[in-house]
XYZ file of C-alpha atoms in Angstrom:
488
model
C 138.393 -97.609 -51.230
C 135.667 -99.949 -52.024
C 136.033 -103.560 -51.390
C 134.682 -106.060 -54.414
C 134.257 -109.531 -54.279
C 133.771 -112.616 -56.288
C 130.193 -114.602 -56.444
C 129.592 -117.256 -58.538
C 126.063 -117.844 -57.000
C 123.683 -117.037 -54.607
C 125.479 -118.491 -51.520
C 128.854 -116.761 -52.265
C 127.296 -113.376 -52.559
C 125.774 -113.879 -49.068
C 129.577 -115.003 -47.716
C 130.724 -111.697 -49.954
C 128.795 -109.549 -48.347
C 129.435 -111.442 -44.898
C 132.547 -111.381 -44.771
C 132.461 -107.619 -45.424
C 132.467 -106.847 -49.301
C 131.040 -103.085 -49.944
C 130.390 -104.476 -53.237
C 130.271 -107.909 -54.844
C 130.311 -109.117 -59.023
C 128.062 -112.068 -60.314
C 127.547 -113.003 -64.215
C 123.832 -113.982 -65.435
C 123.045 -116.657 -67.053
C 125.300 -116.987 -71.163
C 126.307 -113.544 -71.004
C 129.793 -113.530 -68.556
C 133.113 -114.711 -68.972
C 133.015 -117.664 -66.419
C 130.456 -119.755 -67.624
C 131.635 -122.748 -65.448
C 130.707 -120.538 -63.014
C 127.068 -121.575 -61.042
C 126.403 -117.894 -62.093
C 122.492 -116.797 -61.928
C 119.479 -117.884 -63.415
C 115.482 -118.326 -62.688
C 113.961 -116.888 -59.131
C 117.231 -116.217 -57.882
C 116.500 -112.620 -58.800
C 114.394 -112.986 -54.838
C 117.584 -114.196 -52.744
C 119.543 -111.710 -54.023
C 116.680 -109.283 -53.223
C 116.658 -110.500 -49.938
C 120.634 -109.880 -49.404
C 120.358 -106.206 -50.603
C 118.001 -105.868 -47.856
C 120.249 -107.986 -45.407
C 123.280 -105.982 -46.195
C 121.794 -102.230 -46.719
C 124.392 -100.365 -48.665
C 126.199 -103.338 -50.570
C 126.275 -102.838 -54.533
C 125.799 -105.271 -57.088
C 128.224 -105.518 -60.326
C 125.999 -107.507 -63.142
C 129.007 -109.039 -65.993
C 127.989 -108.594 -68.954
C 131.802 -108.809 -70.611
C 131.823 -111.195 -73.819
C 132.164 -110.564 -77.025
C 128.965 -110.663 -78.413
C 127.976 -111.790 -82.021
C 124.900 -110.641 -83.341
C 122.701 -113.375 -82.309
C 123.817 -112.833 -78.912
C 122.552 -109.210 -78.824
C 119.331 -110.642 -79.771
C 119.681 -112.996 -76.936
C 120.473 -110.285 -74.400
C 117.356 -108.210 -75.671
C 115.213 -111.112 -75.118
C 116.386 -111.312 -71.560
C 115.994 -108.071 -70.617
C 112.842 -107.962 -68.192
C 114.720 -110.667 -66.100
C 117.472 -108.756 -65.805
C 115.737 -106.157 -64.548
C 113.741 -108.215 -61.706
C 117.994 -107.933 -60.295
C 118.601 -105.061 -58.180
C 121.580 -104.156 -59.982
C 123.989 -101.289 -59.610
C 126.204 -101.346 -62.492
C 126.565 -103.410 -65.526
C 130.857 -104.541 -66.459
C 130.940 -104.029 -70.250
C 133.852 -105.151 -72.745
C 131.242 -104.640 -75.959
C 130.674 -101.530 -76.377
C 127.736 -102.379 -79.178
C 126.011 -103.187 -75.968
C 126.160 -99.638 -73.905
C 123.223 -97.811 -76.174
C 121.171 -100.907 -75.526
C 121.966 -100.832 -71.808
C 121.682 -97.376 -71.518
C 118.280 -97.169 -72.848
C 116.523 -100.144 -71.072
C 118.836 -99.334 -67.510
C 119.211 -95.840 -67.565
C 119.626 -95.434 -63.350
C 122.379 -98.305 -63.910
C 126.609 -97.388 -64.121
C 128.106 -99.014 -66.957
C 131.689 -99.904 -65.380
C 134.489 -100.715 -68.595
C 135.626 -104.524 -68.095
C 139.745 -105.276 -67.912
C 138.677 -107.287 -71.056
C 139.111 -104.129 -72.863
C 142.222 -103.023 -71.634
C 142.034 -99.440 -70.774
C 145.572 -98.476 -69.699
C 145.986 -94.553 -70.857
C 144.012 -91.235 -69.795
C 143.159 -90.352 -73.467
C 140.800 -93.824 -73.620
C 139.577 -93.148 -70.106
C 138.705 -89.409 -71.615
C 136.833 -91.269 -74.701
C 134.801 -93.656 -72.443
C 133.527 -91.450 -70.158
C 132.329 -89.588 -73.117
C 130.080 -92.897 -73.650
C 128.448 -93.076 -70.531
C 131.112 -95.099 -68.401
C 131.362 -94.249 -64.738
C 133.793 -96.457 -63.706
C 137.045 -98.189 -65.861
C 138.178 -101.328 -64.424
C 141.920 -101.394 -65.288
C 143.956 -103.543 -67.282
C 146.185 -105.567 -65.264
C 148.950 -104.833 -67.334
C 149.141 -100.958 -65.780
C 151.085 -99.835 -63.429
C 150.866 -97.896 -60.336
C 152.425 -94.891 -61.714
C 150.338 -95.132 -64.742
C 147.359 -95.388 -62.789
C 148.182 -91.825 -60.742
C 148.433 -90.121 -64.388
C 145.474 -91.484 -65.474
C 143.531 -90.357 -62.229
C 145.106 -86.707 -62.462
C 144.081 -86.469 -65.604
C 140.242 -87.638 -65.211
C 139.620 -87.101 -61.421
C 136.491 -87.927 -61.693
C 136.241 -91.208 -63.682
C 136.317 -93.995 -60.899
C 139.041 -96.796 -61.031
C 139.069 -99.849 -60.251
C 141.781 -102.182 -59.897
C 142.257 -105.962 -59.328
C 144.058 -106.968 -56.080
C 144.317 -110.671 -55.158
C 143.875 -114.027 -57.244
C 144.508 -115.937 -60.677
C 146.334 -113.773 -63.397
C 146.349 -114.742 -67.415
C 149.328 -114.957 -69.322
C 147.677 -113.613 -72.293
C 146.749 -109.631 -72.419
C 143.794 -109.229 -70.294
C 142.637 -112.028 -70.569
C 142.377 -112.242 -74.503
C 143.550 -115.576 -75.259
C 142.962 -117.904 -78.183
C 144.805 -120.742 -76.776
C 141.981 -122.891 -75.001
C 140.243 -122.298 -78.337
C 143.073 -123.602 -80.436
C 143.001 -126.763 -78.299
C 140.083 -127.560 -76.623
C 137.837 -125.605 -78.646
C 136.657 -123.697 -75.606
C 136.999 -119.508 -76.120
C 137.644 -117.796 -73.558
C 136.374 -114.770 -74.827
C 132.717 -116.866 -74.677
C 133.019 -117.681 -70.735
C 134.580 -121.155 -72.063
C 138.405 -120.937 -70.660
C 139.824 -124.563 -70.055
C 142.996 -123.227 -68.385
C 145.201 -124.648 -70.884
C 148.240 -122.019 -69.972
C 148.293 -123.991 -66.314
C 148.165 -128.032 -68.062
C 151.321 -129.678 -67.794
C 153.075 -130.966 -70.194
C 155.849 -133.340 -71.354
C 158.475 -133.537 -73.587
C 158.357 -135.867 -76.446
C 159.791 -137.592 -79.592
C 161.335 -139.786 -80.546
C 163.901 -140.739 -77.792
C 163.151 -143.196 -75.263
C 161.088 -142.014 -72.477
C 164.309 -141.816 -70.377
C 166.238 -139.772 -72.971
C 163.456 -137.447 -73.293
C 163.085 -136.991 -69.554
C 167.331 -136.459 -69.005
C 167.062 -134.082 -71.994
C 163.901 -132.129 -70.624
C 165.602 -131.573 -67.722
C 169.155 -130.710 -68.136
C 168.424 -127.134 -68.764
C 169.773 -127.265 -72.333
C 166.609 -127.173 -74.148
C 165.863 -123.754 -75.714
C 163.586 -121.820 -78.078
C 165.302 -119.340 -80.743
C 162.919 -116.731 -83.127
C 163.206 -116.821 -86.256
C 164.084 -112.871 -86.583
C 165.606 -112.547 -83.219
C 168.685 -114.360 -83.413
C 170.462 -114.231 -80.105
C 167.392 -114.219 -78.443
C 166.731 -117.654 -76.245
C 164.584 -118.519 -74.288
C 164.613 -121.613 -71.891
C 162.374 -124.702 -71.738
C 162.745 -126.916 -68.600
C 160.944 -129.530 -67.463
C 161.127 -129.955 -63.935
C 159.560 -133.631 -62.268
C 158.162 -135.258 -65.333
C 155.877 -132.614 -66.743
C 156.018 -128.098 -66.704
C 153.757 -125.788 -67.161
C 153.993 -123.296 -70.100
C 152.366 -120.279 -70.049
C 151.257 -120.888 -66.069
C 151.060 -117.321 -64.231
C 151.886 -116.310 -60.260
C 148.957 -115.424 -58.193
C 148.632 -111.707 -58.013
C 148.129 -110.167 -54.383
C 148.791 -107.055 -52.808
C 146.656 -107.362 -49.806
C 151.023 -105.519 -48.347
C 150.401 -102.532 -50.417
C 146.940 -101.232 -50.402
C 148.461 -97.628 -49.242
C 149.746 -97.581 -53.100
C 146.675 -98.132 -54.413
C 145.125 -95.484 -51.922
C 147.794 -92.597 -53.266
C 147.501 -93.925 -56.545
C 143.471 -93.046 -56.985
C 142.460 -96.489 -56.784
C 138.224 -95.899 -55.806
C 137.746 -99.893 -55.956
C 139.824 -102.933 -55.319
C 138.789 -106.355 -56.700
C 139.512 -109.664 -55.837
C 139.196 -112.508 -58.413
C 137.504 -115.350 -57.981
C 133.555 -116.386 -59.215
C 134.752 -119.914 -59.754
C 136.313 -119.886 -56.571
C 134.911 -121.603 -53.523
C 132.857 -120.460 -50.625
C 135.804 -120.481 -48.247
C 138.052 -118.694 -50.870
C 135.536 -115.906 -50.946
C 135.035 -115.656 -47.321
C 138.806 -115.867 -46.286
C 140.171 -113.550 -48.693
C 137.177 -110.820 -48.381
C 138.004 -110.863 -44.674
C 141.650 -110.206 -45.447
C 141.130 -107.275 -47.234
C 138.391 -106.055 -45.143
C 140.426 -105.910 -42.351
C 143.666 -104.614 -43.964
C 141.527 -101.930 -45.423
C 140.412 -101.132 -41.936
C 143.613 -101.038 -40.933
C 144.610 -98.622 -43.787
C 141.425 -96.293 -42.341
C 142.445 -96.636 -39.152
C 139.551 -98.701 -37.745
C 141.534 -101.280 -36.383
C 145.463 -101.179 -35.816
C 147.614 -103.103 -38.008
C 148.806 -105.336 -35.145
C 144.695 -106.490 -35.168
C 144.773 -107.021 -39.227
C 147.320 -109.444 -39.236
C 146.224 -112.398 -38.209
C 143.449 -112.485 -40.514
C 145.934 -111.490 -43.522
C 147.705 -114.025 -42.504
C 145.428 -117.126 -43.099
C 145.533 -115.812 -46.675
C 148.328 -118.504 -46.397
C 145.478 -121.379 -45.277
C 143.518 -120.603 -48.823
C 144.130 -122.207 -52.111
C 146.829 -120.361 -53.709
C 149.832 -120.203 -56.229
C 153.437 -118.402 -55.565
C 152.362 -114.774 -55.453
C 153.147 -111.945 -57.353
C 152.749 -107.874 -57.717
C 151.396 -108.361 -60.916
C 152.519 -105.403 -63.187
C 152.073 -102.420 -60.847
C 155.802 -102.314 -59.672
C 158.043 -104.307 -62.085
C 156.860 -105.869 -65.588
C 159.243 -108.478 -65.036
C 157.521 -109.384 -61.457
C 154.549 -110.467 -63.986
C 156.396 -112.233 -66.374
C 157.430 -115.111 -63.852
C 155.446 -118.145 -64.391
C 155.118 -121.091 -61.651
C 154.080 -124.543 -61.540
C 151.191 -126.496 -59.915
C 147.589 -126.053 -58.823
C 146.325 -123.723 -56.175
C 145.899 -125.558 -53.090
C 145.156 -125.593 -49.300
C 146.020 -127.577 -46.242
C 142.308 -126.698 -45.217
C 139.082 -128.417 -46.581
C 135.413 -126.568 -46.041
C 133.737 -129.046 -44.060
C 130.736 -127.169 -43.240
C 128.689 -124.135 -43.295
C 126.702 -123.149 -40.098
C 123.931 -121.703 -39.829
C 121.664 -120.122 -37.062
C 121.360 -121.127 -33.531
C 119.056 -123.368 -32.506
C 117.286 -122.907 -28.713
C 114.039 -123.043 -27.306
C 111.592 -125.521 -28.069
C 113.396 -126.951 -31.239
C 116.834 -127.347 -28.872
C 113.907 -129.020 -26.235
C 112.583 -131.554 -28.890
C 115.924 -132.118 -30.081
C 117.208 -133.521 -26.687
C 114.082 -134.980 -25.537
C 114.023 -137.253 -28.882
C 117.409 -138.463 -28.219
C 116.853 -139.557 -24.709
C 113.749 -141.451 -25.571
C 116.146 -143.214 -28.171
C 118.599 -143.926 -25.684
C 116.304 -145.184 -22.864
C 114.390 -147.506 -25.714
C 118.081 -148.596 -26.835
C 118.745 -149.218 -23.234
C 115.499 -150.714 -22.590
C 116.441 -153.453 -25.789
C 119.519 -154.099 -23.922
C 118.078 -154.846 -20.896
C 115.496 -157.245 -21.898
C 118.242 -159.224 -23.828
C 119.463 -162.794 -23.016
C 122.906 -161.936 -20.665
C 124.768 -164.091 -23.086
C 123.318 -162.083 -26.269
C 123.519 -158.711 -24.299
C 127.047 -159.443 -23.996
C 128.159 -160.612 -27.525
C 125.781 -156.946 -28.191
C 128.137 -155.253 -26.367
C 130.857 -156.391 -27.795
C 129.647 -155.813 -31.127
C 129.262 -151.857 -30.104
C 132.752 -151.482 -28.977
C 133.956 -152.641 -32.973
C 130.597 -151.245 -34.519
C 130.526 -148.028 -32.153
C 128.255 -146.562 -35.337
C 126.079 -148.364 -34.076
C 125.756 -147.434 -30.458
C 122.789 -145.014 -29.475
C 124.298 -142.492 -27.172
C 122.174 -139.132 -26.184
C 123.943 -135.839 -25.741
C 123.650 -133.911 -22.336
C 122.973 -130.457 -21.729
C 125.972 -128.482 -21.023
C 126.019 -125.132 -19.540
C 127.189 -122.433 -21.563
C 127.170 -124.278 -24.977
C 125.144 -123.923 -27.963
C 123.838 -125.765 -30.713
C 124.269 -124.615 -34.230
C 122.750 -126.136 -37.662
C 124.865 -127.217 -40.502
C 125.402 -128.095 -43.826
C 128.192 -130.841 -43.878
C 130.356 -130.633 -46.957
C 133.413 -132.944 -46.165
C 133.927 -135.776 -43.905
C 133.956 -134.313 -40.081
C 135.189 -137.182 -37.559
C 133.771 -135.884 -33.534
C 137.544 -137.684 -32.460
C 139.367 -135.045 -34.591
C 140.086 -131.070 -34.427
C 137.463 -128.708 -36.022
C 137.882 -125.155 -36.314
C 135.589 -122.508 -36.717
C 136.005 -118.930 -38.454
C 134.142 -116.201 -39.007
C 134.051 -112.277 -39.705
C 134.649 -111.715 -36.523
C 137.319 -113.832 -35.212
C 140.175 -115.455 -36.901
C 139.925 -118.875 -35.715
C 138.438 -121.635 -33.202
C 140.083 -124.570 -32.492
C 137.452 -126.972 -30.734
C 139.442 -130.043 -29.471
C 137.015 -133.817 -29.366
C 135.130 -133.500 -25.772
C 134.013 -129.486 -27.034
C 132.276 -130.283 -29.392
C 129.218 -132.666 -30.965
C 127.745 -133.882 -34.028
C 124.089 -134.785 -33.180
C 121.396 -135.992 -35.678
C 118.962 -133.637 -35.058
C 116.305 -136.335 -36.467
C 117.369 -138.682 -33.617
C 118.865 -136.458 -30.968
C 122.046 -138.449 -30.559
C 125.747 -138.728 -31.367
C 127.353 -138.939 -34.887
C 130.863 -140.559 -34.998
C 131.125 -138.910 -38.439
C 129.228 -136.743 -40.732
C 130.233 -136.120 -44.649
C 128.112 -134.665 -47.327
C 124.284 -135.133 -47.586
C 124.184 -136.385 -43.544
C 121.640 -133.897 -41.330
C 123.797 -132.752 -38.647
C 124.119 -130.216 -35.980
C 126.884 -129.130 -33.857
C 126.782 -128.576 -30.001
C 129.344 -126.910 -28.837
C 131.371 -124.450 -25.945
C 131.776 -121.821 -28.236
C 129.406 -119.281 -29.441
C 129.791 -118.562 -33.167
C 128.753 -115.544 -35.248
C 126.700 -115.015 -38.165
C 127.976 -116.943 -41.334
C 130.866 -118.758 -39.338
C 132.450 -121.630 -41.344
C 133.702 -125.039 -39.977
C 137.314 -126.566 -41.447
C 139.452 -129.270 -41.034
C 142.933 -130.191 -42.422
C 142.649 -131.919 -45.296
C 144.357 -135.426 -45.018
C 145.052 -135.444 -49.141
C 147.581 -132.611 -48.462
C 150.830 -133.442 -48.419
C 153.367 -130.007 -47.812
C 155.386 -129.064 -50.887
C 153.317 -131.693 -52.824
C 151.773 -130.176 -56.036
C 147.949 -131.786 -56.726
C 145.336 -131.797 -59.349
C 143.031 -129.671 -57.542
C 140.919 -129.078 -60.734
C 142.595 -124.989 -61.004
């Protein structure tokens, strides 16, 4: 089974891919359904070249799933050529008043059938296969079983099915509810989330009546032509969610989606982060590998493990077991007791590493030097001043046998007197303890205390990293059990 990934930009296709996507998804520019997305405009068209060419045999999936008006189609015409300066492989399609236009001007590109269209029966598989698709990507609201009819019946349409991340409460996806209140259509790339806002009860009680009301359990909703029928509404710690779906994943049963004809299996995600990307393509990679028998399942689990260590909701099988295993809603944001706090990059040695240290002892001996030619009286208060101001203090780094030096791109706030931990494709995680590790300027060759977000850095350290490794650290904001605002 093919593995597809999430990318919202240039730098999470490269962790996609990295972190061993066969495939990987992106939007361009107005035309896909997560326009808060960083999605992909101008020369971009050459990085993404240059990843094809990095990763030989990765595809690209191009969304193109909105519902387009007519002035949109014109749009989409008029951006044709720079579509195709992307080395696309297949186009995702709700519309189909797009597929003659996209057939003509891409003929040597699939045309895969978005979940936005909700293709869950053989006899609409039959029809679009007729059209020119190659590939349906399932409805979430099928199930397993329904998905082994439908592949019986068209063996040779490919399927593809979603696997791991945020489900919607509406029918695949087609909701008019951030429209209604934020103005925002989802079904334009504009989804505010409203189904996960909280919300409180109110009237015309007192606050405190409201609240002992909201929360008693005794609150319910009754329709109109369904008498009989109730359904609750709770409020649990001042405010509940409404319409707020479980996190699908099913990273536990990926031999059911092997004997049910599954050909692809997708994880959601382009709004998601660069670690999110990266730690839950390496998941599936490896339980997939496990599933092939390429590495025993005793191998796999670690790295399915630290599924738990990114952002996520309570989880659920979506629809492919039990209907009623998707109807359970949940509360809160996704969240993590981990933080990104950098990205590294490529090893530096040779004469860069050279200039690197050499700068920073000529800083230290001038530093020295200064204190040296200063008054005893003033070189002591000085000295005193570094052990409260220790930012302050110049201090080169020595050569250490055995380490290397990496560069970085700090993200968060990285203290050199705290844990780090590395993790990568390859492995499943580095602790390096203060005393392994070191933040050097590289413009100064010496010590950083601290490094945060916009501060050159690069890390010398005992442990040899990979290609595309990632540095973390626990987050201090997270509190266990505590529900934040993480913005999803």
């Amino acid at each position: 089974m093919e593995l597809l990934s999430p990318a919202g930009n240039v730098e999470k296709l490269y962790y996609a891919y990295a972190y061993g996507a066969d495939a990987a998804y992106i939007g361009l520019k107005k035309f896909s359904l997560r326009i808060k997305a960083d999605n992909f405009y101008d020369d971009e068209y050459k990085k993404v070249q240059e990843l094809k060419n990095q990763f030989p045999g990765r595809r690209l999936h191009c969304a193109l799933n909105i519902s387009f008006h007519d002035d949109e189609i014109d749009s989409l015409k008029q951006n044709l050529d720079y579509f195709k300066l992307y080395p696309i492989d297949a186009f995702i399609v709700q519309d189909i008043g797009i597929v003659p236009l996209l057939q003509k001007e891409f003929p040597g590109v699939q045309l895969h059938l978005s979940t936005q269209s909700s293709c869950v029966n053989s006899e609409a598989v039959k029809l679009y296969k007729q059209l020119g698709f190659s590939r349906i990507v399932l409805g979430r609201e099928i199930s397993l079983d329904q998905i082994k009819r439908i592949k019986d019946t068209v063996p040779d349409m490919e399927l593809e099915a979603f696997c791991h991340g945020a489900m919607c409460i509406a029918y695949a996806g087609r909701c008019l509810m951030s429209a209604y209140l934020t103005g925002r259509s989802a079904q334009s790339g504009f989804c505010s989330h409203t189904c996960r806002w909280n919300f409180k009860v109110d009237g015309t009680a007192t606050p405190e009546q409201a609240k002992a009301l909201a929360q008693s359990g005794l609150l319910t909703i009754e329709e109109e032509q369904r008498p009989g029928e109730k359904f609750p509404i709770f409020e649990g710690e001042d405010f509940t969610a409404v319409l707020s779906s479980k996190d699908l994943r099913m990273i536990e049963h990926l031999a059911d989606f092997k004997a049910a004809g599954v050909d692809s299996l997708k994880i959601e995600g382009r709004m998601k982060s660069v670690y999110y990307v990266a730690m839950v393509t390496r998941a599936y990679r490896k339980a997939l590998d496990a599933l092939e028998g390429k590495i025993s399942s005793a191998d796999a689990q670690p790295f399915i493990d630290e599924l738990e260590n990114v952002s996520h909701r309570e989880s659920t099988t979506g629809f492919y077991y039990n209907k009623a295993e998707a109807d359970a809603t949940t509360i809160g944001a996704s969240d993590s007791k981990y933080q990104l706090a950098a990205q590294m990059h490529e090893e530096i040695t040779g004469n860069e590493f050279e200039k690197i240290y050499e700068t920073g002892q000529a800083n230290y001996k001038k530093f020295s030097d200064q204190l040296e030619q200063m008054h005893p009286a003033a070189r002591e208060a000085k000295l005193k001043d570094l052990e409260i101001h220790t930012d302050r203090k110049v201090e080169a780094f020595e050569k250490k046998e055995g380490w290397h030096m990496y560069a970085c791109t700090p993200l968060n706030m990285i203290q050199a007197n705290g844990e780090i931990e590395f993790v990568s494709p390859d492995f499943v995680s580095v602790t390096a303890k203060p005393g392994e590790f070191f933040l050097i300027n590289p413009e100064t060759g010496t010590k950083l205390n601290w490094v945060c977000d916009g501060h050159p850095c690069v890390v010398y350290s005992k442990y040899e990293l990979p290609g595309a490794s990632l540095l973390r650290t626990l987050d201090p904001d997270y509190v266990e059990g505590q529900i934040r605002d993480t913005g999803r």
